[in-house]
Amino acid sequence: METSSSSQREKSRAPLKEVVSECVKRWFKDTLKEAKAGDINMQVLVGQMYYSGYGVPRDAHLGRVWITRASRTRSSAWKVCEKPPGYNASDSDSDELKGES
């Protein structure tokens, strides 16, 4: 038997897809703020997010802008520009080394 309060909670719960979508959008906004403040790793991440459309509409031009900005200090930024958000240069470098063996 369901009580009216638990029934109301079920009705007021947002679908998981919406919750995750909002979290991803918030992650993008937080990352963008840090990228604008000069954090190189966050600049790369923002570029990846724009390239993939993760938390923001896909925009290859803005992805290139952010990767270019990051590459001025971190030359490996271009290696990961079209990788999923969070894929970093050290991951990319180790993958390349595996292929050379």
mmCIF file with all atom_site columns, N, CA, C and O in Angstrom, residues 24-72:
data_model
loop_
_atom_site.group_PDB
_atom_site.id
_atom_site.type_symbol
_atom_site.label_atom_id
_atom_site.label_alt_id
_atom_site.label_comp_id
_atom_site.label_asym_id
_atom_site.label_entity_id
_atom_site.label_seq_id
_atom_site.pdbx_PDB_ins_code
_atom_site.Cartn_x
_atom_site.Cartn_y
_atom_site.Cartn_z
_atom_site.occupancy
_atom_site.B_iso_or_equiv
_atom_site.pdbx_formal_charge
_atom_site.auth_seq_id
_atom_site.auth_comp_id
_atom_site.auth_asym_id
_atom_site.auth_atom_id
_atom_site.pdbx_PDB_model_num
ATOM 1   N N  . VAL A 1 24 ? 25.533 17.832 -16.234 1.00 0.00 ? 24 VAL A N  1
ATOM 2   C CA . VAL A 1 24 ? 26.524 18.019 -17.299 1.00 0.00 ? 24 VAL A CA 1
ATOM 3   C C  . VAL A 1 24 ? 26.590 19.485 -17.699 1.00 0.00 ? 24 VAL A C  1
ATOM 4   O O  . VAL A 1 24 ? 27.678 20.042 -17.888 1.00 0.00 ? 24 VAL A O  1
ATOM 5   N N  . LYS A 1 25 ? 25.447 20.138 -17.810 1.00 0.00 ? 25 LYS A N  1
ATOM 6   C CA . LYS A 1 25 ? 25.426 21.569 -18.143 1.00 0.00 ? 25 LYS A CA 1
ATOM 7   C C  . LYS A 1 25 ? 26.129 22.386 -17.063 1.00 0.00 ? 25 LYS A C  1
ATOM 8   O O  . LYS A 1 25 ? 26.885 23.316 -17.359 1.00 0.00 ? 25 LYS A O  1
ATOM 9   N N  . ARG A 1 26 ? 25.887 22.035 -15.806 1.00 0.00 ? 26 ARG A N  1
ATOM 10  C CA . ARG A 1 26 ? 26.517 22.742 -14.688 1.00 0.00 ? 26 ARG A CA 1
ATOM 11  C C  . ARG A 1 26 ? 28.030 22.501 -14.710 1.00 0.00 ? 26 ARG A C  1
ATOM 12  O O  . ARG A 1 26 ? 28.813 23.410 -14.463 1.00 0.00 ? 26 ARG A O  1
ATOM 13  N N  . TRP A 1 27 ? 28.441 21.263 -15.036 1.00 0.00 ? 27 TRP A N  1
ATOM 14  C CA . TRP A 1 27 ? 29.870 20.952 -15.140 1.00 0.00 ? 27 TRP A CA 1
ATOM 15  C C  . TRP A 1 27 ? 30.513 21.814 -16.218 1.00 0.00 ? 27 TRP A C  1
ATOM 16  O O  . TRP A 1 27 ? 31.604 22.357 -16.033 1.00 0.00 ? 27 TRP A O  1
ATOM 17  N N  . PHE A 1 28 ? 29.830 21.953 -17.355 1.00 0.00 ? 28 PHE A N  1
ATOM 18  C CA . PHE A 1 28 ? 30.373 22.789 -18.425 1.00 0.00 ? 28 PHE A CA 1
ATOM 19  C C  . PHE A 1 28 ? 30.537 24.226 -17.941 1.00 0.00 ? 28 PHE A C  1
ATOM 20  O O  . PHE A 1 28 ? 31.588 24.843 -18.140 1.00 0.00 ? 28 PHE A O  1
ATOM 21  N N  . LYS A 1 29 ? 29.513 24.778 -17.287 1.00 0.00 ? 29 LYS A N  1
ATOM 22  C CA . LYS A 1 29 ? 29.578 26.168 -16.816 1.00 0.00 ? 29 LYS A CA 1
ATOM 23  C C  . LYS A 1 29 ? 30.731 26.359 -15.830 1.00 0.00 ? 29 LYS A C  1
ATOM 24  O O  . LYS A 1 29 ? 31.467 27.349 -15.913 1.00 0.00 ? 29 LYS A O  1
ATOM 25  N N  . ASP A 1 30 ? 30.899 25.423 -14.897 1.00 0.00 ? 30 ASP A N  1
ATOM 26  C CA . ASP A 1 30 ? 31.990 25.513 -13.925 1.00 0.00 ? 30 ASP A CA 1
ATOM 27  C C  . ASP A 1 30 ? 33.350 25.413 -14.613 1.00 0.00 ? 30 ASP A C  1
ATOM 28  O O  . ASP A 1 30 ? 34.288 26.146 -14.283 1.00 0.00 ? 30 ASP A O  1
ATOM 29  N N  . THR A 1 31 ? 33.450 24.510 -15.576 1.00 0.00 ? 31 THR A N  1
ATOM 30  C CA . THR A 1 31 ? 34.700 24.321 -16.314 1.00 0.00 ? 31 THR A CA 1
ATOM 31  C C  . THR A 1 31 ? 35.028 25.565 -17.131 1.00 0.00 ? 31 THR A C  1
ATOM 32  O O  . THR A 1 31 ? 36.178 26.016 -17.161 1.00 0.00 ? 31 THR A O  1
ATOM 33  N N  . LEU A 1 32 ? 34.024 26.146 -17.772 1.00 0.00 ? 32 LEU A N  1
ATOM 34  C CA . LEU A 1 32 ? 34.228 27.358 -18.568 1.00 0.00 ? 32 LEU A CA 1
ATOM 35  C C  . LEU A 1 32 ? 34.734 28.498 -17.698 1.00 0.00 ? 32 LEU A C  1
ATOM 36  O O  . LEU A 1 32 ? 35.642 29.241 -18.094 1.00 0.00 ? 32 LEU A O  1
ATOM 37  N N  . LYS A 1 33 ? 34.180 28.627 -16.510 1.00 0.00 ? 33 LYS A N  1
ATOM 38  C CA . LYS A 1 33 ? 34.608 29.682 -15.589 1.00 0.00 ? 33 LYS A CA 1
ATOM 39  C C  . LYS A 1 33 ? 36.093 29.527 -15.266 1.00 0.00 ? 33 LYS A C  1
ATOM 40  O O  . LYS A 1 33 ? 36.848 30.496 -15.303 1.00 0.00 ? 33 LYS A O  1
ATOM 41  N N  . GLU A 1 34 ? 36.525 28.299 -14.966 1.00 0.00 ? 34 GLU A N  1
ATOM 42  C CA . GLU A 1 34 ? 37.928 28.049 -14.654 1.00 0.00 ? 34 GLU A CA 1
ATOM 43  C C  . GLU A 1 34 ? 38.819 28.237 -15.883 1.00 0.00 ? 34 GLU A C  1
ATOM 44  O O  . GLU A 1 34 ? 39.938 28.729 -15.775 1.00 0.00 ? 34 GLU A O  1
ATOM 45  N N  . ALA A 1 35 ? 38.312 27.848 -17.046 1.00 0.00 ? 35 ALA A N  1
ATOM 46  C CA . ALA A 1 35 ? 39.077 28.022 -18.288 1.00 0.00 ? 35 ALA A CA 1
ATOM 47  C C  . ALA A 1 35 ? 39.304 29.505 -18.571 1.00 0.00 ? 35 ALA A C  1
ATOM 48  O O  . ALA A 1 35 ? 40.411 29.911 -18.935 1.00 0.00 ? 35 ALA A O  1
ATOM 49  N N  . LYS A 1 36 ? 38.277 30.303 -18.385 1.00 0.00 ? 36 LYS A N  1
ATOM 50  C CA . LYS A 1 36 ? 38.400 31.754 -18.602 1.00 0.00 ? 36 LYS A CA 1
ATOM 51  C C  . LYS A 1 36 ? 39.384 32.381 -17.626 1.00 0.00 ? 36 LYS A C  1
ATOM 52  O O  . LYS A 1 36 ? 40.027 33.375 -17.947 1.00 0.00 ? 36 LYS A O  1
ATOM 53  N N  . ALA A 1 37 ? 39.513 31.780 -16.431 1.00 0.00 ? 37 ALA A N  1
ATOM 54  C CA . ALA A 1 37 ? 40.451 32.281 -15.425 1.00 0.00 ? 37 ALA A CA 1
ATOM 55  C C  . ALA A 1 37 ? 41.889 31.868 -15.728 1.00 0.00 ? 37 ALA A C  1
ATOM 56  O O  . ALA A 1 37 ? 42.806 32.284 -15.030 1.00 0.00 ? 37 ALA A O  1
ATOM 57  N N  . GLY A 1 38 ? 42.090 31.031 -16.768 1.00 0.00 ? 38 GLY A N  1
ATOM 58  C CA . GLY A 1 38 ? 43.438 30.694 -17.199 1.00 0.00 ? 38 GLY A CA 1
ATOM 59  C C  . GLY A 1 38 ? 43.898 29.280 -16.923 1.00 0.00 ? 38 GLY A C  1
ATOM 60  O O  . GLY A 1 38 ? 45.052 28.947 -17.200 1.00 0.00 ? 38 GLY A O  1
ATOM 61  N N  . ASP A 1 39 ? 43.042 28.427 -16.385 1.00 0.00 ? 39 ASP A N  1
ATOM 62  C CA . ASP A 1 39 ? 43.437 27.045 -16.107 1.00 0.00 ? 39 ASP A CA 1
ATOM 63  C C  . ASP A 1 39 ? 43.569 26.283 -17.428 1.00 0.00 ? 39 ASP A C  1
ATOM 64  O O  . ASP A 1 39 ? 42.584 26.056 -18.132 1.00 0.00 ? 39 ASP A O  1
ATOM 65  N N  . ILE A 1 40 ? 44.779 25.888 -17.760 1.00 0.00 ? 40 ILE A N  1
ATOM 66  C CA . ILE A 1 40 ? 45.074 25.236 -19.043 1.00 0.00 ? 40 ILE A CA 1
ATOM 67  C C  . ILE A 1 40 ? 44.313 23.922 -19.192 1.00 0.00 ? 40 ILE A C  1
ATOM 68  O O  . ILE A 1 40 ? 43.748 23.637 -20.254 1.00 0.00 ? 40 ILE A O  1
ATOM 69  N N  . ASN A 1 41 ? 44.286 23.113 -18.142 1.00 0.00 ? 41 ASN A N  1
ATOM 70  C CA . ASN A 1 41 ? 43.571 21.840 -18.220 1.00 0.00 ? 41 ASN A CA 1
ATOM 71  C C  . ASN A 1 41 ? 42.084 22.049 -18.475 1.00 0.00 ? 41 ASN A C  1
ATOM 72  O O  . ASN A 1 41 ? 41.466 21.293 -19.225 1.00 0.00 ? 41 ASN A O  1
ATOM 73  N N  . MET A 1 42 ? 41.521 23.080 -17.872 1.00 0.00 ? 42 MET A N  1
ATOM 74  C CA . MET A 1 42 ? 40.105 23.365 -18.079 1.00 0.00 ? 42 MET A CA 1
ATOM 75  C C  . MET A 1 42 ? 39.859 23.929 -19.487 1.00 0.00 ? 42 MET A C  1
ATOM 76  O O  . MET A 1 42 ? 38.811 23.696 -20.078 1.00 0.00 ? 42 MET A O  1
ATOM 77  N N  . GLN A 1 43 ? 40.837 24.629 -20.043 1.00 0.00 ? 43 GLN A N  1
ATOM 78  C CA . GLN A 1 43 ? 40.713 25.108 -21.415 1.00 0.00 ? 43 GLN A CA 1
ATOM 79  C C  . GLN A 1 43 ? 40.647 23.931 -22.379 1.00 0.00 ? 43 GLN A C  1
ATOM 80  O O  . GLN A 1 43 ? 39.834 23.925 -23.311 1.00 0.00 ? 43 GLN A O  1
ATOM 81  N N  . VAL A 1 44 ? 41.490 22.932 -22.146 1.00 0.00 ? 44 VAL A N  1
ATOM 82  C CA . VAL A 1 44 ? 41.454 21.726 -22.983 1.00 0.00 ? 44 VAL A CA 1
ATOM 83  C C  . VAL A 1 44 ? 40.097 21.038 -22.822 1.00 0.00 ? 44 VAL A C  1
ATOM 84  O O  . VAL A 1 44 ? 39.459 20.650 -23.815 1.00 0.00 ? 44 VAL A O  1
ATOM 85  N N  . LEU A 1 45 ? 39.635 20.919 -21.589 1.00 0.00 ? 45 LEU A N  1
ATOM 86  C CA . LEU A 1 45 ? 38.357 20.260 -21.329 1.00 0.00 ? 45 LEU A CA 1
ATOM 87  C C  . LEU A 1 45 ? 37.203 21.002 -21.989 1.00 0.00 ? 45 LEU A C  1
ATOM 88  O O  . LEU A 1 45 ? 36.324 20.385 -22.598 1.00 0.00 ? 45 LEU A O  1
ATOM 89  N N  . VAL A 1 46 ? 37.196 22.320 -21.932 1.00 0.00 ? 46 VAL A N  1
ATOM 90  C CA . VAL A 1 46 ? 36.149 23.103 -22.600 1.00 0.00 ? 46 VAL A CA 1
ATOM 91  C C  . VAL A 1 46 ? 36.200 22.855 -24.104 1.00 0.00 ? 46 VAL A C  1
ATOM 92  O O  . VAL A 1 46 ? 35.164 22.672 -24.751 1.00 0.00 ? 46 VAL A O  1
ATOM 93  N N  . GLY A 1 47 ? 37.396 22.814 -24.669 1.00 0.00 ? 47 GLY A N  1
ATOM 94  C CA . GLY A 1 47 ? 37.533 22.518 -26.095 1.00 0.00 ? 47 GLY A CA 1
ATOM 95  C C  . GLY A 1 47 ? 36.948 21.157 -26.434 1.00 0.00 ? 47 GLY A C  1
ATOM 96  O O  . GLY A 1 47 ? 36.206 21.010 -27.407 1.00 0.00 ? 47 GLY A O  1
ATOM 97  N N  . GLN A 1 48 ? 37.266 20.154 -25.611 1.00 0.00 ? 48 GLN A N  1
ATOM 98  C CA . GLN A 1 48 ? 36.724 18.814 -25.828 1.00 0.00 ? 48 GLN A CA 1
ATOM 99  C C  . GLN A 1 48 ? 35.198 18.822 -25.708 1.00 0.00 ? 48 GLN A C  1
ATOM 100 O O  . GLN A 1 48 ? 34.508 18.160 -26.491 1.00 0.00 ? 48 GLN A O  1
ATOM 101 N N  . MET A 1 49 ? 34.688 19.563 -24.739 1.00 0.00 ? 49 MET A N  1
ATOM 102 C CA . MET A 1 49 ? 33.233 19.607 -24.534 1.00 0.00 ? 49 MET A CA 1
ATOM 103 C C  . MET A 1 49 ? 32.538 20.247 -25.735 1.00 0.00 ? 49 MET A C  1
ATOM 104 O O  . MET A 1 49 ? 31.493 19.775 -26.172 1.00 0.00 ? 49 MET A O  1
ATOM 105 N N  . TYR A 1 50 ? 33.128 21.312 -26.272 1.00 0.00 ? 50 TYR A N  1
ATOM 106 C CA . TYR A 1 50 ? 32.543 21.927 -27.470 1.00 0.00 ? 50 TYR A CA 1
ATOM 107 C C  . TYR A 1 50 ? 32.623 20.976 -28.667 1.00 0.00 ? 50 TYR A C  1
ATOM 108 O O  . TYR A 1 50 ? 31.662 20.859 -29.427 1.00 0.00 ? 50 TYR A O  1
ATOM 109 N N  . TYR A 1 51 ? 33.767 20.327 -28.841 1.00 0.00 ? 51 TYR A N  1
ATOM 110 C CA . TYR A 1 51 ? 33.905 19.397 -29.967 1.00 0.00 ? 51 TYR A CA 1
ATOM 111 C C  . TYR A 1 51 ? 32.870 18.279 -29.915 1.00 0.00 ? 51 TYR A C  1
ATOM 112 O O  . TYR A 1 51 ? 32.323 17.873 -30.932 1.00 0.00 ? 51 TYR A O  1
ATOM 113 N N  . SER A 1 52 ? 32.611 17.774 -28.721 1.00 0.00 ? 52 SER A N  1
ATOM 114 C CA . SER A 1 52 ? 31.711 16.625 -28.593 1.00 0.00 ? 52 SER A CA 1
ATOM 115 C C  . SER A 1 52 ? 30.264 17.000 -28.321 1.00 0.00 ? 52 SER A C  1
ATOM 116 O O  . SER A 1 52 ? 29.378 16.148 -28.403 1.00 0.00 ? 52 SER A O  1
ATOM 117 N N  . GLY A 1 53 ? 30.008 18.271 -27.974 1.00 0.00 ? 53 GLY A N  1
ATOM 118 C CA . GLY A 1 53 ? 28.654 18.665 -27.630 1.00 0.00 ? 53 GLY A CA 1
ATOM 119 C C  . GLY A 1 53 ? 28.246 18.159 -26.249 1.00 0.00 ? 53 GLY A C  1
ATOM 120 O O  . GLY A 1 53 ? 27.095 17.858 -26.000 1.00 0.00 ? 53 GLY A O  1
ATOM 121 N N  . TYR A 1 54 ? 29.191 18.078 -25.357 1.00 0.00 ? 54 TYR A N  1
ATOM 122 C CA . TYR A 1 54 ? 28.953 17.550 -24.020 1.00 0.00 ? 54 TYR A CA 1
ATOM 123 C C  . TYR A 1 54 ? 28.647 18.693 -23.059 1.00 0.00 ? 54 TYR A C  1
ATOM 124 O O  . TYR A 1 54 ? 29.529 19.455 -22.686 1.00 0.00 ? 54 TYR A O  1
ATOM 125 N N  . GLY A 1 55 ? 27.363 18.853 -22.709 1.00 0.00 ? 55 GLY A N  1
ATOM 126 C CA . GLY A 1 55 ? 26.950 19.907 -21.793 1.00 0.00 ? 55 GLY A CA 1
ATOM 127 C C  . GLY A 1 55 ? 26.707 21.237 -22.468 1.00 0.00 ? 55 GLY A C  1
ATOM 128 O O  . GLY A 1 55 ? 26.348 22.223 -21.824 1.00 0.00 ? 55 GLY A O  1
ATOM 129 N N  . VAL A 1 56 ? 26.902 21.262 -23.770 1.00 0.00 ? 56 VAL A N  1
ATOM 130 C CA . VAL A 1 56 ? 26.782 22.485 -24.554 1.00 0.00 ? 56 VAL A CA 1
ATOM 131 C C  . VAL A 1 56 ? 26.526 22.058 -26.003 1.00 0.00 ? 56 VAL A C  1
ATOM 132 O O  . VAL A 1 56 ? 26.934 20.963 -26.399 1.00 0.00 ? 56 VAL A O  1
ATOM 133 N N  . PRO A 1 57 ? 25.850 22.871 -26.792 1.00 0.00 ? 57 PRO A N  1
ATOM 134 C CA . PRO A 1 57 ? 25.672 22.486 -28.204 1.00 0.00 ? 57 PRO A CA 1
ATOM 135 C C  . PRO A 1 57 ? 27.039 22.301 -28.895 1.00 0.00 ? 57 PRO A C  1
ATOM 136 O O  . PRO A 1 57 ? 27.975 23.054 -28.645 1.00 0.00 ? 57 PRO A O  1
ATOM 137 N N  . ARG A 1 58 ? 27.135 21.296 -29.742 1.00 0.00 ? 58 ARG A N  1
ATOM 138 C CA . ARG A 1 58 ? 28.383 21.011 -30.456 1.00 0.00 ? 58 ARG A CA 1
ATOM 139 C C  . ARG A 1 58 ? 28.790 22.217 -31.295 1.00 0.00 ? 58 ARG A C  1
ATOM 140 O O  . ARG A 1 58 ? 27.983 22.789 -32.015 1.00 0.00 ? 58 ARG A O  1
ATOM 141 N N  . ASP A 1 59 ? 30.064 22.606 -31.177 1.00 0.00 ? 59 ASP A N  1
ATOM 142 C CA . ASP A 1 59 ? 30.567 23.759 -31.919 1.00 0.00 ? 59 ASP A CA 1
ATOM 143 C C  . ASP A 1 59 ? 32.069 23.564 -32.138 1.00 0.00 ? 59 ASP A C  1
ATOM 144 O O  . ASP A 1 59 ? 32.883 23.881 -31.263 1.00 0.00 ? 59 ASP A O  1
ATOM 145 N N  . ALA A 1 60 ? 32.431 23.038 -33.290 1.00 0.00 ? 60 ALA A N  1
ATOM 146 C CA . ALA A 1 60 ? 33.835 22.743 -33.585 1.00 0.00 ? 60 ALA A CA 1
ATOM 147 C C  . ALA A 1 60 ? 34.683 24.012 -33.591 1.00 0.00 ? 60 ALA A C  1
ATOM 148 O O  . ALA A 1 60 ? 35.839 23.988 -33.172 1.00 0.00 ? 60 ALA A O  1
ATOM 149 N N  . HIS A 1 61 ? 34.107 25.125 -34.054 1.00 0.00 ? 61 HIS A N  1
ATOM 150 C CA . HIS A 1 61 ? 34.859 26.382 -34.082 1.00 0.00 ? 61 HIS A CA 1
ATOM 151 C C  . HIS A 1 61 ? 35.272 26.793 -32.665 1.00 0.00 ? 61 HIS A C  1
ATOM 152 O O  . HIS A 1 61 ? 36.440 27.097 -32.417 1.00 0.00 ? 61 HIS A O  1
ATOM 153 N N  . LEU A 1 62 ? 34.321 26.808 -31.734 1.00 0.00 ? 62 LEU A N  1
ATOM 154 C CA . LEU A 1 62 ? 34.668 27.172 -30.358 1.00 0.00 ? 62 LEU A CA 1
ATOM 155 C C  . LEU A 1 62 ? 35.591 26.131 -29.724 1.00 0.00 ? 62 LEU A C  1
ATOM 156 O O  . LEU A 1 62 ? 36.448 26.479 -28.905 1.00 0.00 ? 62 LEU A O  1
ATOM 157 N N  . GLY A 1 63 ? 35.448 24.885 -30.112 1.00 0.00 ? 63 GLY A N  1
ATOM 158 C CA . GLY A 1 63 ? 36.377 23.861 -29.646 1.00 0.00 ? 63 GLY A CA 1
ATOM 159 C C  . GLY A 1 63 ? 37.800 24.189 -30.052 1.00 0.00 ? 63 GLY A C  1
ATOM 160 O O  . GLY A 1 63 ? 38.726 24.128 -29.244 1.00 0.00 ? 63 GLY A O  1
ATOM 161 N N  . ARG A 1 64 ? 37.975 24.578 -31.321 1.00 0.00 ? 64 ARG A N  1
ATOM 162 C CA . ARG A 1 64 ? 39.311 24.954 -31.818 1.00 0.00 ? 64 ARG A CA 1
ATOM 163 C C  . ARG A 1 64 ? 39.837 26.194 -31.108 1.00 0.00 ? 64 ARG A C  1
ATOM 164 O O  . ARG A 1 64 ? 41.027 26.284 -30.793 1.00 0.00 ? 64 ARG A O  1
ATOM 165 N N  . VAL A 1 65 ? 38.954 27.162 -30.836 1.00 0.00 ? 65 VAL A N  1
ATOM 166 C CA . VAL A 1 65 ? 39.374 28.384 -30.143 1.00 0.00 ? 65 VAL A CA 1
ATOM 167 C C  . VAL A 1 65 ? 39.975 28.040 -28.779 1.00 0.00 ? 65 VAL A C  1
ATOM 168 O O  . VAL A 1 65 ? 41.052 28.524 -28.424 1.00 0.00 ? 65 VAL A O  1
ATOM 169 N N  . TRP A 1 66 ? 39.286 27.189 -28.032 1.00 0.00 ? 66 TRP A N  1
ATOM 170 C CA . TRP A 1 66 ? 39.765 26.837 -26.693 1.00 0.00 ? 66 TRP A CA 1
ATOM 171 C C  . TRP A 1 66 ? 41.010 25.961 -26.745 1.00 0.00 ? 66 TRP A C  1
ATOM 172 O O  . TRP A 1 66 ? 41.929 26.130 -25.938 1.00 0.00 ? 66 TRP A O  1
ATOM 173 N N  . ILE A 1 67 ? 41.073 25.042 -27.678 1.00 0.00 ? 67 ILE A N  1
ATOM 174 C CA . ILE A 1 67 ? 42.262 24.203 -27.804 1.00 0.00 ? 67 ILE A CA 1
ATOM 175 C C  . ILE A 1 67 ? 43.457 25.053 -28.227 1.00 0.00 ? 67 ILE A C  1
ATOM 176 O O  . ILE A 1 67 ? 44.572 24.876 -27.727 1.00 0.00 ? 67 ILE A O  1
ATOM 177 N N  . THR A 1 68 ? 43.252 26.000 -29.117 1.00 0.00 ? 68 THR A N  1
ATOM 178 C CA . THR A 1 68 ? 44.320 26.909 -29.541 1.00 0.00 ? 68 THR A CA 1
ATOM 179 C C  . THR A 1 68 ? 44.845 27.686 -28.345 1.00 0.00 ? 68 THR A C  1
ATOM 180 O O  . THR A 1 68 ? 46.060 27.822 -28.156 1.00 0.00 ? 68 THR A O  1
ATOM 181 N N  . ARG A 1 69 ? 43.934 28.187 -27.543 1.00 0.00 ? 69 ARG A N  1
ATOM 182 C CA . ARG A 1 69 ? 44.329 28.948 -26.350 1.00 0.00 ? 69 ARG A CA 1
ATOM 183 C C  . ARG A 1 69 ? 45.184 28.069 -25.433 1.00 0.00 ? 69 ARG A C  1
ATOM 184 O O  . ARG A 1 69 ? 46.234 28.494 -24.957 1.00 0.00 ? 69 ARG A O  1
ATOM 185 N N  . ALA A 1 70 ? 44.740 26.854 -25.194 1.00 0.00 ? 70 ALA A N  1
ATOM 186 C CA . ALA A 1 70 ? 45.473 25.949 -24.308 1.00 0.00 ? 70 ALA A CA 1
ATOM 187 C C  . ALA A 1 70 ? 46.809 25.538 -24.908 1.00 0.00 ? 70 ALA A C  1
ATOM 188 O O  . ALA A 1 70 ? 47.802 25.375 -24.188 1.00 0.00 ? 70 ALA A O  1
ATOM 189 N N  . SER A 1 71 ? 46.858 25.382 -26.233 1.00 0.00 ? 71 SER A N  1
ATOM 190 C CA . SER A 1 71 ? 48.074 24.889 -26.891 1.00 0.00 ? 71 SER A CA 1
ATOM 191 C C  . SER A 1 71 ? 49.216 25.896 -26.836 1.00 0.00 ? 71 SER A C  1
ATOM 192 O O  . SER A 1 71 ? 50.365 25.522 -27.052 1.00 0.00 ? 71 SER A O  1
ATOM 193 N N  . ARG A 1 72 ? 48.911 27.136 -26.531 1.00 0.00 ? 72 ARG A N  1
ATOM 194 C CA . ARG A 1 72 ? 49.982 28.130 -26.401 1.00 0.00 ? 72 ARG A CA 1
ATOM 195 C C  . ARG A 1 72 ? 50.914 27.778 -25.240 1.00 0.00 ? 72 ARG A C  1
ATOM 196 O O  . ARG A 1 72 ? 52.084 28.126 -25.268 1.00 0.00 ? 72 ARG A O  1
#
